Amino acid sequence: MKRHNSVHIAIKAKIALLYRRDFAEMLYSFFTNWIRSAGRDVSTSGLAGSNKNFGFTTLGEILMKKSLLALAVLGAFAAGTAQAQTNVSIGGILQANVKNYKVSSTTRVANNELRVDDDYNSRFWLTGTEDLGGGLSALFYVENRFNTDQRQSTGSGLSTNGATGAGLADGDTFVGLKGGFGQVTFGKHSWMSVQGLTTEFMTGTNGFSAMPTSMTATYSIMNQTGLGNGGGVTAGQPQGGTLVGGFSYLDTTRRINSITYRSPVIAGFSGVVGFSPNSAGPEGTINGTTNYDDGQEYYLQAGYNNGPLALGLAYRNVEAEGRSGFDDQQLRFTGSYKFAGVKVGLIVDRAKRELVANGAVQAGANTFHRTAWSIPVSYAFGNSTILANFTKAGDRSGVADSGAKMYTIGYDYALSKRTNVGVFYSRLDNDTNGAYQPFLANTSFTGSGLQNGETASTFALGVKHTF
């Protein structure tokens, strides 16, 4: 019996050496209580030793003893793993809206669509950091997306749109290091596609409103070309642009295969540099039939945010993978100023697109440039925020009447720091040869896609919760 007692004292001593004394007491107490509940005569007087002995005389008791030892080792290992991670957290956003969506057309039958949508793309994320010492930390961010209104298996119909739909780690997802030098991460990152959202989408309580993203100028004008029905380009086009529901976009989503550096903030100034060898698909490989020519994307952003003034300038340059698809260049300015509850903003986007085939730029309707601008205004009082926006897209070069206008107005009320509700209205008017879309139209996110010259009107009731 003394041998069994010495074994348990040895177990406790080993645990105490590996971890704090109080953890060893807790672990040992758990297992002895577990054995006692099974009818065993066990007692302990702490780490100094025990007053009573217990033995194992049957096969079941011997197996129980081995289980006790195995669980003690497993518990010690699990505790060591948990202590190695200094900070892990979970958060997320859930949103849904009820819409009346109407397409106005002179060439086809169009009716009101009553919809329940989640065109924000609800999500939850896991974040973590580990202190590596000397001011250096490791970090990770994993964002998982889903739709509150759809089963993931039925999806949003974005099979040709890379990483925009729902799925595990389908949002921004990266791992890297940060320190006094700034932050370097590897994975999937949002770059140009989100530049402008904080200018037009924020409430007086400094959170995103419950407004559907299809009503924002950033997604429905700035990230698009206005070239409808794919402009004669087939789905699956590489890198330079993205087809969603048959319509051509400049940038809608995370840039995959990417590296991003974020500078430290110094007196309100900050910068971002991004690079991807192929931001919309697998990196190129030699296929034995065509000349291999690697594509790439660069992203540069400079920002200033101090007090009531926020300014940003971003540049994006894309060369199509395999030199077949679209080459894009975009320059976007964003700015806003706050005073007495009022926030006035300005967004200007200049985009140039070139259709490339077999390494050569192709002339025609798919090679053009265009300029768009937006003036968002909001007024915050108490928990309420009134939002309004006017946006205009100019004509594509060489194509008359190929622009659009968009009007948005809404009221958002913060029920708490985490929950918002609101009512919103928007109208997107395309010129005769323009086909701008409420964001992700022609998928389950929004509603029917627009053809040249058509108009979409949306009335929505929204609710958003952040956790």
GROMACS .gro file of C-alpha atoms in nm:
model
  467
    1MET     CA    1   0.000   0.000   0.000
    2LYS     CA    2   0.289   0.235   0.067
    3ARG     CA    3   0.397   0.187  -0.292
    4HIS     CA    4   0.063   0.310  -0.426
    5ASN     CA    5   0.075   0.609  -0.191
    6SER     CA    6   0.426   0.699  -0.309
    7VAL     CA    7   0.310   0.681  -0.670
    8HIS     CA    8   0.041   0.944  -0.608
    9ILE     CA    9   0.283   1.167  -0.420
   10ALA     CA   10   0.520   1.138  -0.716
   11ILE     CA   11   0.243   1.233  -0.960
   12LYS     CA   12   0.158   1.543  -0.760
   13ALA     CA   13   0.522   1.639  -0.730
   14LYS     CA   14   0.575   1.613  -1.105
   15ILE     CA   15   0.269   1.827  -1.176
   16ALA     CA   16   0.384   2.081  -0.919
   17LEU     CA   17   0.722   2.102  -1.089
   18LEU     CA   18   0.564   2.165  -1.429
   19TYR     CA   19   0.293   2.404  -1.316
   20ARG     CA   20   0.191   2.613  -1.020
   21ARG     CA   21   0.112   2.444  -0.688
   22ASP     CA   22  -0.253   2.549  -0.699
   23PHE     CA   23  -0.302   2.390  -1.041
   24ALA     CA   24  -0.152   2.064  -0.917
   25GLU     CA   25  -0.389   2.064  -0.619
   26MET     CA   26  -0.685   2.125  -0.852
   27LEU     CA   27  -0.586   1.849  -1.095
   28TYR     CA   28  -0.516   1.595  -0.820
   29SER     CA   29  -0.839   1.683  -0.638
   30PHE     CA   30  -1.040   1.632  -0.955
   31PHE     CA   31  -0.913   1.280  -1.013
   32THR     CA   32  -0.933   1.168  -0.649
   33ASN     CA   33  -1.293   1.296  -0.628
   34TRP     CA   34  -1.367   1.107  -0.947
   35ILE     CA   35  -1.235   0.782  -0.796
   36ARG     CA   36  -1.418   0.844  -0.468
   37SER     CA   37  -1.746   0.883  -0.658
   38ALA     CA   38  -1.690   0.530  -0.789
   39GLY     CA   39  -1.673   0.392  -0.433
   40ARG     CA   40  -1.297   0.403  -0.369
   41ASP     CA   41  -1.157   0.499  -0.026
   42VAL     CA   42  -0.931   0.789  -0.113
   43SER     CA   43  -0.822   1.093   0.087
   44THR     CA   44  -0.543   1.344   0.068
   45SER     CA   45  -0.386   1.599   0.295
   46GLY     CA   46  -0.240   1.808   0.014
   47LEU     CA   47   0.092   1.799  -0.162
   48ALA     CA   48   0.277   1.696   0.157
   49GLY     CA   49   0.128   1.347   0.143
   50SER     CA   50  -0.186   1.148   0.230
   51ASN     CA   51  -0.318   0.992   0.552
   52LYS     CA   52  -0.486   0.691   0.391
   53ASN     CA   53  -0.379   0.447   0.128
   54PHE     CA   54  -0.581   0.285  -0.146
   55GLY     CA   55  -0.511  -0.015  -0.361
   56PHE     CA   56  -0.616  -0.159  -0.695
   57THR     CA   57  -0.706  -0.529  -0.670
   58THR     CA   58  -0.925  -0.599  -0.972
   59LEU     CA   59  -0.867  -0.563  -1.347
   60GLY     CA   60  -1.113  -0.273  -1.358
   61GLU     CA   61  -0.926  -0.099  -1.078
   62ILE     CA   62  -0.594  -0.149  -1.253
   63LEU     CA   63  -0.738   0.000  -1.572
   64MET     CA   64  -0.876   0.289  -1.365
   65LYS     CA   65  -0.529   0.352  -1.226
   66LYS     CA   66  -0.381   0.364  -1.577
   67SER     CA   67  -0.659   0.599  -1.689
   68LEU     CA   68  -0.583   0.825  -1.394
   69LEU     CA   69  -0.217   0.846  -1.489
   70ALA     CA   70  -0.296   0.902  -1.860
   71LEU     CA   71  -0.550   1.174  -1.784
   72ALA     CA   72  -0.308   1.347  -1.551
   73VAL     CA   73  -0.045   1.357  -1.827
   74LEU     CA   74  -0.306   1.471  -2.084
   75GLY     CA   75  -0.433   1.742  -1.850
   76ALA     CA   76  -0.081   1.867  -1.790
   77PHE     CA   77  -0.013   1.878  -2.165
   78ALA     CA   78  -0.341   2.061  -2.241
   79ALA     CA   79  -0.274   2.316  -1.969
   80GLY     CA   80   0.073   2.381  -2.109
   81THR     CA   81  -0.076   2.437  -2.456
   82ALA     CA   82  -0.336   2.681  -2.322
   83GLN     CA   83  -0.075   2.880  -2.131
   84ALA     CA   84   0.136   2.918  -2.449
   85GLN     CA   85  -0.146   3.116  -2.617
   86THR     CA   86  -0.164   3.454  -2.445
   87ASN     CA   87  -0.478   3.594  -2.608
   88VAL     CA   88  -0.754   3.431  -2.814
   89SER     CA   89  -1.093   3.592  -2.876
   90ILE     CA   90  -1.406   3.538  -3.084
   91GLY     CA   91  -1.629   3.806  -3.234
   92GLY     CA   92  -1.868   3.855  -3.520
   93ILE     CA   93  -2.149   4.038  -3.697
   94LEU     CA   94  -2.494   3.906  -3.786
   95GLN     CA   95  -2.720   4.104  -4.014
   96ALA     CA   96  -3.046   4.054  -4.200
   97ASN     CA   97  -3.284   4.280  -4.386
   98VAL     CA   98  -3.629   4.272  -4.540
   99LYS     CA   99  -3.641   4.441  -4.880
  100ASN     CA  100  -3.878   4.558  -5.143
  101TYR     CA  101  -3.662   4.551  -5.455
  102LYS     CA  102  -3.794   4.687  -5.784
  103VAL     CA  103  -3.640   4.691  -6.130
  104SER     CA  104  -3.771   4.953  -6.372
  105SER     CA  105  -3.727   4.866  -6.741
  106THR     CA  106  -3.868   4.971  -7.076
  107THR     CA  107  -3.761   4.652  -7.256
  108ARG     CA  108  -3.867   4.363  -7.031
  109VAL     CA  109  -4.127   4.274  -6.770
  110ALA     CA  110  -4.005   4.369  -6.420
  111ASN     CA  111  -4.190   4.328  -6.092
  112ASN     CA  112  -4.140   4.410  -5.725
  113GLU     CA  113  -3.938   4.151  -5.537
  114LEU     CA  114  -4.009   4.100  -5.167
  115ARG     CA  115  -3.689   3.959  -5.020
  116VAL     CA  116  -3.523   3.852  -4.696
  117ASP     CA  117  -3.150   3.904  -4.752
  118ASP     CA  118  -2.814   3.915  -4.582
  119ASP     CA  119  -2.614   4.118  -4.831
  120TYR     CA  120  -2.365   4.220  -4.565
  121ASN     CA  121  -2.242   3.860  -4.547
  122SER     CA  122  -2.264   3.779  -4.174
  123ARG     CA  123  -1.945   3.648  -4.019
  124PHE     CA  124  -1.761   3.544  -3.707
  125TRP     CA  125  -1.389   3.552  -3.648
  126LEU     CA  126  -1.119   3.409  -3.428
  127THR     CA  127  -0.821   3.628  -3.340
  128GLY     CA  128  -0.516   3.560  -3.135
  129THR     CA  129  -0.179   3.702  -3.037
  130GLU     CA  130   0.124   3.558  -2.863
  131ASP     CA  131   0.391   3.767  -2.692
  132LEU     CA  132   0.727   3.650  -2.827
  133GLY     CA  133   0.929   3.890  -2.615
  134GLY     CA  134   1.136   4.192  -2.708
  135GLY     CA  135   0.832   4.380  -2.835
  136LEU     CA  136   0.756   4.113  -3.099
  137SER     CA  137   0.420   3.932  -3.121
  138ALA     CA  138   0.268   3.664  -3.342
  139LEU     CA  139  -0.091   3.713  -3.453
  140PHE     CA  140  -0.363   3.541  -3.652
  141TYR     CA  141  -0.710   3.630  -3.778
  142VAL     CA  142  -0.960   3.378  -3.921
  143GLU     CA  143  -1.289   3.515  -4.056
  144ASN     CA  144  -1.571   3.273  -4.134
  145ARG     CA  145  -1.863   3.393  -4.346
  146PHE     CA  146  -2.222   3.276  -4.378
  147ASN     CA  147  -2.566   3.405  -4.474
  148THR     CA  148  -2.842   3.437  -4.218
  149ASP     CA  149  -3.108   3.392  -4.488
  150GLN     CA  150  -2.958   3.094  -4.677
  151ARG     CA  151  -2.820   2.750  -4.612
  152GLN     CA  152  -2.458   2.744  -4.711
  153SER     CA  153  -2.527   2.446  -4.935
  154THR     CA  154  -2.773   2.653  -5.140
  155GLY     CA  155  -2.525   2.939  -5.133
  156SER     CA  156  -2.516   3.275  -5.301
  157GLY     CA  157  -2.440   3.165  -5.653
  158LEU     CA  158  -2.085   3.303  -5.652
  159SER     CA  159  -1.895   3.007  -5.788
  160THR     CA  160  -1.716   3.232  -6.036
  161ASN     CA  161  -1.632   3.493  -5.774
  162GLY     CA  162  -1.341   3.348  -5.585
  163ALA     CA  163  -1.368   3.424  -5.214
  164THR     CA  164  -1.680   3.639  -5.190
  165GLY     CA  165  -1.934   3.378  -5.079
  166ALA     CA  166  -1.990   3.199  -4.750
  167GLY     CA  167  -1.752   2.947  -4.599
  168LEU     CA  168  -1.493   2.856  -4.340
  169ALA     CA  169  -1.208   3.111  -4.342
  170ASP     CA  170  -1.364   3.271  -4.652
  171GLY     CA  171  -1.320   3.622  -4.514
  172ASP     CA  172  -0.996   3.800  -4.438
  173THR     CA  173  -0.768   3.530  -4.299
  174PHE     CA  174  -0.401   3.574  -4.224
  175VAL     CA  175  -0.109   3.502  -3.992
  176GLY     CA  176   0.200   3.709  -3.924
  177LEU     CA  177   0.417   3.914  -3.691
  178LYS     CA  178   0.389   4.262  -3.543
  179GLY     CA  179   0.616   4.490  -3.343
  180GLY     CA  180   0.759   4.837  -3.338
  181PHE     CA  181   0.822   4.809  -3.714
  182GLY     CA  182   0.450   4.761  -3.787
  183GLN     CA  183   0.274   4.442  -3.895
  184VAL     CA  184   0.342   4.185  -4.170
  185THR     CA  185   0.078   3.921  -4.251
  186PHE     CA  186   0.031   3.645  -4.509
  187GLY     CA  187  -0.302   3.512  -4.639
  188LYS     CA  188  -0.618   3.682  -4.768
  189HIS     CA  189  -0.661   4.059  -4.724
  190SER     CA  190  -0.919   4.324  -4.820
  191TRP     CA  191  -0.751   4.609  -5.006
  192MET     CA  192  -0.917   4.850  -5.250
  193SER     CA  193  -1.263   4.692  -5.228
  194VAL     CA  194  -1.332   4.835  -4.879
  195GLN     CA  195  -1.177   5.180  -4.926
  196GLY     CA  196  -1.462   5.424  -4.865
  197LEU     CA  197  -1.682   5.217  -4.635
  198THR     CA  198  -1.580   5.405  -4.319
  199THR     CA  199  -1.651   5.733  -4.502
  200GLU     CA  200  -2.013   5.648  -4.586
  201PHE     CA  201  -2.118   5.352  -4.371
  202MET     CA  202  -2.045   5.455  -4.011
  203THR     CA  203  -2.296   5.565  -3.747
  204GLY     CA  204  -2.264   5.828  -3.477
  205THR     CA  205  -2.180   5.549  -3.229
  206ASN     CA  206  -1.873   5.460  -3.442
  207GLY     CA  207  -2.006   5.130  -3.571
  208PHE     CA  208  -2.128   5.009  -3.909
  209SER     CA  209  -2.493   5.083  -3.971
  210ALA     CA  210  -2.761   4.823  -4.039
  211MET     CA  211  -2.783   4.944  -4.401
  212PRO     CA  212  -2.747   4.675  -4.671
  213THR     CA  213  -2.414   4.699  -4.850
  214SER     CA  214  -2.593   4.702  -5.185
  215MET     CA  215  -2.692   5.059  -5.098
  216THR     CA  216  -2.333   5.181  -5.058
  217ALA     CA  217  -2.147   5.376  -5.326
  218THR     CA  218  -1.825   5.188  -5.249
  219TYR     CA  219  -1.965   4.853  -5.358
  220SER     CA  220  -2.231   4.953  -5.610
  221ILE     CA  221  -2.036   5.218  -5.806
  222MET     CA  222  -1.668   5.251  -5.709
  223ASN     CA  223  -1.586   4.880  -5.739
  224GLN     CA  224  -1.763   4.839  -6.074
  225THR     CA  225  -1.717   4.926  -6.440
  226GLY     CA  226  -2.081   4.963  -6.548
  227LEU     CA  227  -2.016   4.712  -6.825
  228GLY     CA  228  -2.316   4.481  -6.815
  229ASN     CA  229  -2.371   4.120  -6.917
  230GLY     CA  230  -2.000   4.048  -6.881
  231GLY     CA  231  -1.919   4.276  -7.174
  232GLY     CA  232  -1.858   3.973  -7.393
  233VAL     CA  233  -1.602   3.829  -7.148
  234THR     CA  234  -1.665   3.479  -7.024
  235ALA     CA  235  -1.687   3.376  -6.662
  236GLY     CA  236  -1.374   3.272  -6.480
  237GLN     CA  237  -1.168   3.564  -6.609
  238PRO     CA  238  -0.837   3.588  -6.425
  239GLN     CA  239  -0.726   3.843  -6.175
  240GLY     CA  240  -0.795   4.184  -6.329
  241GLY     CA  241  -1.171   4.169  -6.289
  242THR     CA  242  -1.447   3.955  -6.150
  243LEU     CA  243  -1.774   3.842  -6.300
  244VAL     CA  244  -2.068   3.824  -6.061
  245GLY     CA  245  -2.396   3.716  -6.209
  246GLY     CA  246  -2.276   3.815  -6.556
  247PHE     CA  247  -2.154   4.165  -6.465
  248SER     CA  248  -1.800   4.297  -6.460
  249TYR     CA  249  -1.647   4.426  -6.137
  250LEU     CA  250  -1.309   4.583  -6.067
  251ASP     CA  251  -1.259   4.445  -5.716
  252THR     CA  252  -1.517   4.293  -5.483
  253THR     CA  253  -1.334   4.078  -5.237
  254ARG     CA  254  -1.025   3.967  -5.048
  255ARG     CA  255  -0.702   3.944  -5.243
  256ILE     CA  256  -0.579   3.589  -5.205
  257ASN     CA  257  -0.215   3.472  -5.205
  258SER     CA  258  -0.128   3.811  -5.058
  259ILE     CA  259   0.128   3.973  -4.830
  260THR     CA  260   0.038   4.293  -4.645
  261TYR     CA  261   0.254   4.532  -4.447
  262ARG     CA  262   0.090   4.789  -4.217
  263SER     CA  263   0.304   5.064  -4.075
  264PRO     CA  264   0.277   5.188  -3.717
  265VAL     CA  265   0.057   5.497  -3.672
  266ILE     CA  266   0.273   5.807  -3.624
  267ALA     CA  267   0.095   6.135  -3.540
  268GLY     CA  268  -0.214   6.009  -3.723
  269PHE     CA  269  -0.025   5.897  -4.037
  270SER     CA  270  -0.018   5.534  -4.151
  271GLY     CA  271   0.055   5.328  -4.459
  272VAL     CA  272  -0.022   4.991  -4.618
  273VAL     CA  273   0.172   4.799  -4.883
  274GLY     CA  274   0.033   4.481  -5.039
  275PHE     CA  275   0.152   4.233  -5.298
  276SER     CA  276   0.005   3.917  -5.451
  277PRO     CA  277   0.149   3.695  -5.726
  278ASN     CA  278  -0.211   3.622  -5.824
  279SER     CA  279  -0.489   3.783  -5.623
  280ALA     CA  280  -0.789   3.603  -5.775
  281GLY     CA  281  -0.677   3.246  -5.836
  282PRO     CA  282  -0.395   2.992  -5.814
  283GLU     CA  283  -0.050   3.114  -5.913
  284GLY     CA  284   0.037   3.041  -6.273
  285THR     CA  285   0.212   2.723  -6.381
  286ILE     CA  286   0.366   2.605  -6.707
  287ASN     CA  287   0.103   2.406  -6.897
  288GLY     CA  288   0.317   2.296  -7.192
  289THR     CA  289   0.104   2.465  -7.458
  290THR     CA  290   0.139   2.839  -7.400
  291ASN     CA  291   0.412   3.074  -7.286
  292TYR     CA  292   0.418   3.115  -6.911
  293ASP     CA  293   0.381   3.479  -6.805
  294ASP     CA  294   0.321   3.551  -6.439
  295GLY     CA  295   0.069   3.811  -6.325
  296GLN     CA  296   0.066   4.014  -6.004
  297GLU     CA  297  -0.112   4.282  -5.803
  298TYR     CA  298   0.032   4.573  -5.605
  299TYR     CA  299  -0.153   4.784  -5.352
  300LEU     CA  300  -0.040   5.107  -5.183
  301GLN     CA  301  -0.235   5.313  -4.930
  302ALA     CA  302  -0.152   5.622  -4.728
  303GLY     CA  303  -0.383   5.750  -4.454
  304TYR     CA  304  -0.426   6.025  -4.200
  305ASN     CA  305  -0.676   6.001  -3.914
  306ASN     CA  306  -0.657   6.254  -3.635
  307GLY     CA  307  -0.949   6.414  -3.454
  308PRO     CA  308  -1.231   6.522  -3.688
  309LEU     CA  309  -1.028   6.476  -4.011
  310ALA     CA  310  -0.973   6.148  -4.196
  311LEU     CA  311  -0.796   6.122  -4.533
  312GLY     CA  312  -0.691   5.829  -4.747
  313LEU     CA  313  -0.531   5.769  -5.087
  314ALA     CA  314  -0.508   5.417  -5.232
  315TYR     CA  315  -0.357   5.281  -5.553
  316ARG     CA  316  -0.408   4.937  -5.709
  317ASN     CA  317  -0.225   4.790  -6.008
  318VAL     CA  318  -0.309   4.451  -6.155
  319GLU     CA  319  -0.145   4.250  -6.431
  320ALA     CA  320  -0.353   3.952  -6.540
  321GLU     CA  321  -0.216   3.606  -6.469
  322GLY     CA  322  -0.097   3.438  -6.789
  323ARG     CA  323  -0.143   3.775  -6.963
  324SER     CA  324  -0.498   3.687  -7.049
  325GLY     CA  325  -0.785   3.873  -6.879
  326PHE     CA  326  -0.787   4.230  -6.745
  327ASP     CA  327  -0.511   4.468  -6.647
  328ASP     CA  328  -0.646   4.725  -6.399
  329GLN     CA  329  -0.524   5.046  -6.244
  330GLN     CA  330  -0.725   5.227  -5.976
  331LEU     CA  331  -0.663   5.541  -5.775
  332ARG     CA  332  -0.911   5.623  -5.495
  333PHE     CA  333  -0.928   5.919  -5.262
  334THR     CA  334  -1.142   5.913  -4.948
  335GLY     CA  335  -1.190   6.189  -4.693
  336SER     CA  336  -1.428   6.307  -4.425
  337TYR     CA  337  -1.462   6.582  -4.167
  338LYS     CA  338  -1.678   6.584  -3.853
  339PHE     CA  339  -1.827   6.885  -3.673
  340ALA     CA  340  -2.122   6.927  -3.434
  341GLY     CA  341  -2.260   6.579  -3.510
  342VAL     CA  342  -2.231   6.630  -3.886
  343LYS     CA  343  -1.994   6.424  -4.102
  344VAL     CA  344  -1.926   6.526  -4.463
  345GLY     CA  345  -1.728   6.296  -4.690
  346LEU     CA  346  -1.589   6.268  -5.040
  347ILE     CA  347  -1.491   5.959  -5.241
  348VAL     CA  348  -1.331   5.984  -5.587
  349ASP     CA  349  -1.228   5.680  -5.792
  350ARG     CA  350  -1.037   5.680  -6.120
  351ALA     CA  351  -1.017   5.341  -6.290
  352LYS     CA  352  -0.847   5.219  -6.606
  353ARG     CA  353  -0.910   4.876  -6.751
  354GLU     CA  354  -0.742   4.700  -7.042
  355LEU     CA  355  -0.851   4.370  -7.192
  356VAL     CA  356  -0.547   4.147  -7.246
  357ALA     CA  357  -0.533   3.839  -7.468
  358ASN     CA  358  -0.218   3.638  -7.544
  359GLY     CA  359  -0.011   3.907  -7.375
  360ALA     CA  360  -0.142   4.196  -7.587
  361VAL     CA  361  -0.385   4.474  -7.497
  362GLN     CA  362  -0.702   4.451  -7.702
  363ALA     CA  363  -0.883   4.755  -7.839
  364GLY     CA  364  -1.259   4.788  -7.807
  365ALA     CA  365  -1.530   4.833  -7.547
  366ASN     CA  366  -1.339   4.634  -7.284
  367THR     CA  367  -1.048   4.879  -7.279
  368PHE     CA  368  -1.145   5.209  -7.118
  369HIS     CA  369  -1.117   5.445  -6.822
  370ARG     CA  370  -1.384   5.610  -6.608
  371THR     CA  371  -1.415   5.843  -6.307
  372ALA     CA  372  -1.675   5.821  -6.028
  373TRP     CA  373  -1.735   6.035  -5.720
  374SER     CA  374  -1.960   6.031  -5.416
  375ILE     CA  375  -2.059   6.275  -5.140
  376PRO     CA  376  -2.182   6.097  -4.824
  377VAL     CA  377  -2.330   6.308  -4.542
  378SER     CA  378  -2.450   6.193  -4.201
  379TYR     CA  379  -2.588   6.357  -3.888
  380ALA     CA  380  -2.567   6.187  -3.549
  381PHE     CA  381  -2.772   6.280  -3.243
  382GLY     CA  382  -2.806   6.058  -2.940
  383ASN     CA  383  -2.836   5.698  -3.058
  384SER     CA  384  -2.969   5.808  -3.398
  385THR     CA  385  -2.786   5.862  -3.725
  386ILE     CA  386  -2.931   5.998  -4.050
  387LEU     CA  387  -2.732   5.896  -4.356
  388ALA     CA  388  -2.754   6.033  -4.711
  389ASN     CA  389  -2.538   5.991  -5.018
  390PHE     CA  390  -2.527   6.109  -5.380
  391THR     CA  391  -2.299   5.925  -5.622
  392LYS     CA  392  -2.222   5.971  -5.991
  393ALA     CA  393  -2.025   5.750  -6.229
  394GLY     CA  394  -1.897   5.920  -6.542
  395ASP     CA  395  -1.905   5.766  -6.888
  396ARG     CA  396  -1.654   5.503  -6.989
  397SER     CA  397  -1.412   5.650  -7.240
  398GLY     CA  398  -1.546   5.614  -7.593
  399VAL     CA  399  -1.897   5.513  -7.480
  400ALA     CA  400  -2.153   5.790  -7.445
  401ASP     CA  401  -2.425   5.766  -7.178
  402SER     CA  402  -2.251   5.479  -6.998
  403GLY     CA  403  -2.255   5.626  -6.646
  404ALA     CA  404  -2.501   5.612  -6.358
  405LYS     CA  405  -2.637   5.804  -6.059
  406MET     CA  406  -2.717   5.664  -5.716
  407TYR     CA  407  -2.916   5.816  -5.428
  408THR     CA  408  -2.928   5.670  -5.077
  409ILE     CA  409  -3.098   5.790  -4.758
  410GLY     CA  410  -3.153   5.612  -4.430
  411TYR     CA  411  -3.210   5.625  -4.057
  412ASP     CA  412  -3.013   5.406  -3.817
  413TYR     CA  413  -3.085   5.366  -3.445
  414ALA     CA  414  -2.846   5.203  -3.197
  415LEU     CA  415  -3.051   5.000  -2.950
  416SER     CA  416  -2.723   4.931  -2.768
  417LYS     CA  417  -2.351   4.939  -2.836
  418ARG     CA  418  -2.390   4.612  -3.024
  419THR     CA  419  -2.735   4.619  -3.187
  420ASN     CA  420  -2.862   4.852  -3.461
  421VAL     CA  421  -3.187   4.873  -3.653
  422GLY     CA  422  -3.269   5.099  -3.943
  423VAL     CA  423  -3.483   5.189  -4.242
  424PHE     CA  424  -3.319   5.274  -4.576
  425TYR     CA  425  -3.400   5.366  -4.936
  426SER     CA  426  -3.177   5.375  -5.243
  427ARG     CA  427  -3.220   5.426  -5.615
  428LEU     CA  428  -2.960   5.340  -5.879
  429ASP     CA  429  -3.028   5.499  -6.221
  430ASN     CA  430  -2.823   5.374  -6.514
  431ASP     CA  431  -2.771   5.584  -6.824
  432THR     CA  432  -2.868   5.432  -7.158
  433ASN     CA  433  -2.543   5.236  -7.198
  434GLY     CA  434  -2.463   5.187  -6.829
  435ALA     CA  435  -2.521   4.870  -6.626
  436TYR     CA  436  -2.404   4.940  -6.271
  437GLN     CA  437  -2.551   4.697  -6.018
  438PRO     CA  438  -2.671   4.705  -5.660
  439PHE     CA  439  -2.384   4.509  -5.507
  440LEU     CA  440  -2.396   4.137  -5.600
  441ALA     CA  441  -2.719   4.173  -5.796
  442ASN     CA  442  -2.825   3.856  -5.978
  443THR     CA  443  -2.728   3.646  -5.675
  444SER     CA  444  -2.909   3.557  -5.353
  445PHE     CA  445  -2.749   3.863  -5.188
  446THR     CA  446  -2.954   4.132  -5.359
  447GLY     CA  447  -3.199   4.058  -5.638
  448SER     CA  448  -3.229   4.071  -6.015
  449GLY     CA  449  -2.938   4.211  -6.213
  450LEU     CA  450  -2.979   4.522  -6.426
  451GLN     CA  451  -2.941   4.552  -6.799
  452ASN     CA  452  -2.824   4.866  -6.978
  453GLY     CA  453  -3.035   5.170  -6.889
  454GLU     CA  454  -3.236   5.003  -6.612
  455THR     CA  455  -3.308   5.135  -6.262
  456ALA     CA  456  -3.320   4.955  -5.927
  457SER     CA  457  -3.509   5.092  -5.627
  458THR     CA  458  -3.468   4.932  -5.285
  459PHE     CA  459  -3.658   4.990  -4.962
  460ALA     CA  460  -3.514   4.794  -4.668
  461LEU     CA  461  -3.559   4.734  -4.297
  462GLY     CA  462  -3.237   4.609  -4.139
  463VAL     CA  463  -3.106   4.474  -3.810
  464LYS     CA  464  -2.742   4.416  -3.717
  465HIS     CA  465  -2.583   4.267  -3.406
  466THR     CA  466  -2.212   4.269  -3.322
  467PHE     CA  467  -2.062   4.038  -3.062
   0.00000   0.00000   0.00000
